[in-house]
Coordinates of C-alpha atoms in Angstrom, one line a residue:
Chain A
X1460 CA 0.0 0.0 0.0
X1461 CA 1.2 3.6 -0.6
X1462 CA 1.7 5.3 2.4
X1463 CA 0.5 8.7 2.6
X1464 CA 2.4 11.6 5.1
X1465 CA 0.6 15.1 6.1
X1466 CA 2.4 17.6 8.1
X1467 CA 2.0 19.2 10.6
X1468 CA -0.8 16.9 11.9
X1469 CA -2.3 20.4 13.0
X1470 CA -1.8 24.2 13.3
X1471 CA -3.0 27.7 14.1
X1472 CA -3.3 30.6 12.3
X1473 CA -5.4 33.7 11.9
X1474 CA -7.8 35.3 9.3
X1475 CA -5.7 36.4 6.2
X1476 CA -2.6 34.1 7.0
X1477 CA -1.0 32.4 4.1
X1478 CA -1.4 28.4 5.0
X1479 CA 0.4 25.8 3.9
X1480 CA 0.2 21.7 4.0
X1481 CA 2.2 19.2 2.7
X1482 CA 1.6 15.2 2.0
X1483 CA 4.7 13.1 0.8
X1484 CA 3.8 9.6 -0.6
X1485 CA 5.8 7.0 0.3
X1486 CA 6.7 6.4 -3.6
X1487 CA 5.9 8.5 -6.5
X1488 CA 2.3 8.7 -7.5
X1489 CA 2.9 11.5 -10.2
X1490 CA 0.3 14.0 -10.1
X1491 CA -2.4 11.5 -8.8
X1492 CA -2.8 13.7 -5.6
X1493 CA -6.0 14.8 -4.2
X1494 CA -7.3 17.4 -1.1
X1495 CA -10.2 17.8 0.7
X1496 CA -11.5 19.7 3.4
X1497 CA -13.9 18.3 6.6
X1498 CA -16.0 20.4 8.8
X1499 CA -16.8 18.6 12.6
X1500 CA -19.9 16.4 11.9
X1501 CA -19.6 17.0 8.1
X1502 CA -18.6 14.6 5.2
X1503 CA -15.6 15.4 3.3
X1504 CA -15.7 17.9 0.4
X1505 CA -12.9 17.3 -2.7
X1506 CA -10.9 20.8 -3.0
X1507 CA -8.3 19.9 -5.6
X1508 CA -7.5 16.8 -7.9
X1509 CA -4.5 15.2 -9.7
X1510 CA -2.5 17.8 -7.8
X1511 CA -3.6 20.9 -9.1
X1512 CA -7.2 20.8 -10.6
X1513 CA -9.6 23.1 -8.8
X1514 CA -12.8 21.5 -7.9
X1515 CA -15.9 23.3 -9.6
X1516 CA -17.0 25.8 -6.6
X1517 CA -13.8 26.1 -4.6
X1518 CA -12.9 29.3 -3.8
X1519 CA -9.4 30.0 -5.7
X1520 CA -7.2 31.0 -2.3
X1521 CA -6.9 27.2 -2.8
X1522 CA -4.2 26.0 -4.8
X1523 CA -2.8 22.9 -5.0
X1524 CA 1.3 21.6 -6.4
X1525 CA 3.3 19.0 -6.3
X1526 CA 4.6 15.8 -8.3
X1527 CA 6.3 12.4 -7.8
X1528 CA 6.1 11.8 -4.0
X1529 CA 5.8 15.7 -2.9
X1530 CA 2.9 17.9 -2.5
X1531 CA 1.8 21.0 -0.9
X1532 CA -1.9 22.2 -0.3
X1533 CA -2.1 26.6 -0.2
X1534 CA -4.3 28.9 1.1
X1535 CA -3.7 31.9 0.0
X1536 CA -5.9 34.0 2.6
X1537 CA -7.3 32.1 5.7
X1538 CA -10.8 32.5 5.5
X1539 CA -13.2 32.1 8.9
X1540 CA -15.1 29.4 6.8
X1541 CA -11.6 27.3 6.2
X1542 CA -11.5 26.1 9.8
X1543 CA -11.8 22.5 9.5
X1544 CA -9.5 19.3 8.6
X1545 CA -7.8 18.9 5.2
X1546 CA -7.3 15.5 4.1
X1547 CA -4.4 14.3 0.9
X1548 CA -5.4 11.3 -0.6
X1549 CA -3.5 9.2 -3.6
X1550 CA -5.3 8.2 -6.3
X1551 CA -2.2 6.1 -8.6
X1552 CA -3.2 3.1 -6.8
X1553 CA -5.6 0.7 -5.0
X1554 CA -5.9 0.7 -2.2
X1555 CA -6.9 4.3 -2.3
X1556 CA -5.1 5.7 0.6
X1557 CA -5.5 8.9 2.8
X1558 CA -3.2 11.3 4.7
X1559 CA -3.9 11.1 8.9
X1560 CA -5.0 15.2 7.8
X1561 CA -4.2 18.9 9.2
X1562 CA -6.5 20.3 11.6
X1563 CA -6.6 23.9 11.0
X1564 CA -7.8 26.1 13.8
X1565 CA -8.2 29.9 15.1
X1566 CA -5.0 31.1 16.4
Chain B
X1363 CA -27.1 17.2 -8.8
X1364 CA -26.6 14.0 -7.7
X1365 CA -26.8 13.5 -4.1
X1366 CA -25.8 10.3 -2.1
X1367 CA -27.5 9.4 1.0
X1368 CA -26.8 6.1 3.3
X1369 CA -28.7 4.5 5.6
X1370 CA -29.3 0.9 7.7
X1371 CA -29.3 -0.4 11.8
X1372 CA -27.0 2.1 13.6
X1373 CA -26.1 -0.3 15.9
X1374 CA -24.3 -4.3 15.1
X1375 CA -23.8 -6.9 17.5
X1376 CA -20.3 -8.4 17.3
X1377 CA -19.9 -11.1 14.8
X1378 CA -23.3 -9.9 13.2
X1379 CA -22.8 -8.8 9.0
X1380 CA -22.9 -4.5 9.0
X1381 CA -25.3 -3.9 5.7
X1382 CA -25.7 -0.8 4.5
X1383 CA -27.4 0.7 1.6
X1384 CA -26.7 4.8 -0.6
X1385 CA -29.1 5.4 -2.4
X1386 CA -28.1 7.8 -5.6
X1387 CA -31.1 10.5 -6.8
X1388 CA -30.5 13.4 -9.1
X1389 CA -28.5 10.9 -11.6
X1390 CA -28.7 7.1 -12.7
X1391 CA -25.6 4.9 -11.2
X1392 CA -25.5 3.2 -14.5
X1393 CA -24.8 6.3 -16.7
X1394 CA -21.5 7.8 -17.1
X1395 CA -18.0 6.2 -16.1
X1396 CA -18.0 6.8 -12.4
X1397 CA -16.9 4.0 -9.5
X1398 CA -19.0 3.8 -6.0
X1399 CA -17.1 3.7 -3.3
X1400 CA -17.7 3.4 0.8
X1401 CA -15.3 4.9 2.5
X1402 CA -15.3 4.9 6.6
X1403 CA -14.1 7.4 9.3
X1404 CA -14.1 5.7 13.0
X1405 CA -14.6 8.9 15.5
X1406 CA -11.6 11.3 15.7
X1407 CA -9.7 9.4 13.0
X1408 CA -9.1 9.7 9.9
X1409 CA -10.2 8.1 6.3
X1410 CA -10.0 4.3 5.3
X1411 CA -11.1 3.4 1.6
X1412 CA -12.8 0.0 1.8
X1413 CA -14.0 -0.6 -1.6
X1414 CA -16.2 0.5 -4.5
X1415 CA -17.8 -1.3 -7.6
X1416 CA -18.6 -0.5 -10.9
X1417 CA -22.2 -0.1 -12.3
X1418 CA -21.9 -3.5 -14.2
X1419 CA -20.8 -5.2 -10.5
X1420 CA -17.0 -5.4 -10.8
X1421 CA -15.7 -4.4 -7.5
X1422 CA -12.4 -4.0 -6.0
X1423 CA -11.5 -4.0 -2.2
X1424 CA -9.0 -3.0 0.4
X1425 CA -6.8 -5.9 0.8
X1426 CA -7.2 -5.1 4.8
X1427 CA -10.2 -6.1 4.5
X1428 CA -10.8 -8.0 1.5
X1429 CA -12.0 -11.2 3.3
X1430 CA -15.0 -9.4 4.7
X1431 CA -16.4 -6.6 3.0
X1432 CA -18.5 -7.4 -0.5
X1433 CA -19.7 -4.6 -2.5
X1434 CA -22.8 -4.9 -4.6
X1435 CA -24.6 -2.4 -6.8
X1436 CA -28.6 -2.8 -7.7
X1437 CA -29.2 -0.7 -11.2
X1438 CA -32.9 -1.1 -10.9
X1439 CA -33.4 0.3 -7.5
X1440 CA -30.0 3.2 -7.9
X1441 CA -28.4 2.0 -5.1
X1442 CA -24.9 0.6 -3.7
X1443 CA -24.7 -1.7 -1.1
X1444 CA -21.9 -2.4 1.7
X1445 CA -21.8 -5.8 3.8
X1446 CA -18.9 -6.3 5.9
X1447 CA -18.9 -10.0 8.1
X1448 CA -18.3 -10.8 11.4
X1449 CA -17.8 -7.1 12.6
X1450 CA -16.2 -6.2 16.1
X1451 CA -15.8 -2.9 17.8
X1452 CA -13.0 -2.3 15.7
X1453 CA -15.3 -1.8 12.7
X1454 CA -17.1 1.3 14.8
X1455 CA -17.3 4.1 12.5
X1456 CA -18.8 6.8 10.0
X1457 CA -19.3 4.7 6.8
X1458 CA -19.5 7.4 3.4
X1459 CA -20.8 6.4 0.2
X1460 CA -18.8 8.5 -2.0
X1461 CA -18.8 8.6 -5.9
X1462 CA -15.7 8.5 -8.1
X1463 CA -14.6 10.8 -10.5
X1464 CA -15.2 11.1 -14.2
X1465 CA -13.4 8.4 -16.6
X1466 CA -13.4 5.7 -13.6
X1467 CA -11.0 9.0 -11.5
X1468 CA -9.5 7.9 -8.4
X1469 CA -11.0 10.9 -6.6
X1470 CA -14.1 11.1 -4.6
X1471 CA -16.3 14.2 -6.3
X1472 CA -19.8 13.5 -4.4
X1473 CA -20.1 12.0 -0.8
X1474 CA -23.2 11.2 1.4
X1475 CA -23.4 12.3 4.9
X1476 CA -22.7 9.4 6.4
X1477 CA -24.0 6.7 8.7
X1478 CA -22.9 5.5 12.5
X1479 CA -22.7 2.4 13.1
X1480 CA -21.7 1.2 16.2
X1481 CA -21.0 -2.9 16.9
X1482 CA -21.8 -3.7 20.6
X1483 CA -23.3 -5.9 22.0

């Protein structure tokens, strides 16, 4: 199975902070790298695929880059509504497999 | 839109068989080139992809669990279905039916809002 590395498992910022993620795959998966985002009690919603496609909807302070076994998830401007959990995921390979996610909260 | 929604017992006595059911509106499972996935979060955890199956019944599952878990679809009635055998409290969780990108994409575009189901006795 491919393992799949987030970092830092959480942090805090403010409103209007840059904010950054990363996910490392434990080999390369080329640009088969999705995000989401979870709210408490709330399914997951898919923020950007194969690495650097933005979903239809999401805002564009999210940005997504990366290939091989490195990728990094951006938030250009911290928004109140961007509280919540971001989860990578790989899709190269079954089984599909997640990150353990980022839990972003209010600094 | 298509929407997702799950349902079945919240609650599984150990050993029992887990059987849930999404349901698909707003779109036909058997149209386009999507897969069906369920997908389960156990509380404060994170994400475990056990599975999904294509509209003409080919399924694939997580070797962890391959032994237990079948994944059926039911064109007719628009709906997925998850069994998993001989649960234990180990199999406590949020189970998602999720649907897969377009082209048979190894994303996950549409979820439900999920299910608890808790095995106790």
């Amino acid at each position: 199975d491919i393992q799949m590395t987030q970092s830092p498992s959480s942090l805090s910022a403010s409103v209007g902070d840059r904010v950054t993620i990363t996910c490392r795959a434990s080999q390369t998966i080329t640009t088969y790298l999705n995000w989401y985002q979870q709210k408490p009690g709330k399914a997951p919603e898919l923020l950007i695929y194969k690495a650097s496609s933005l979903q239809s909807g999401v805002p564009s302070r999210f940005s997504g880059s990366g290939s091989g076994t490195d990728f990094t998830l951006t938030i250009s401007s911290l928004q109140p509504e961007d509280f919540a959990t971001y989860y990578c995921q790989q899709g190269h390979s079954a089984p599909l497999t997640f990150g353990g996610g980022t839990k972003v909260d209010i600094k | 839109q298509v929407q997702l929604q799950e349902s079945g017992p919240g609650l599984v006595k150990p050993s029992q068989t887990l059987s849930l059911t999404c349901s698909v509106s707003g779109g036909s499972i058997s149209s386009g080139s999507h897969y069906w996935n369920w997908i389960r979060q156990p509380a404060g955890k994170g994400l475990e992809w056990l599975g999904r199956v294509y509209s003409r019944g080919s399924a694939n599952y997580n070797p962890s669990l391959a032994s237990r878990v079948i994944i059926s679809v039911d064109t007719s009635m628009n709906q997925v279905s998850l069994n998993l055998l001989s649960v234990t409290a180990a199999d406590t969780a949020v189970y998602y039916c999720a649907r897969g990108g377009p082209g048979f994409s190894n994303w996950f575009d549409r979820w439900g809002q999920g299910t608890l189901v808790i095995v106790s006795s």
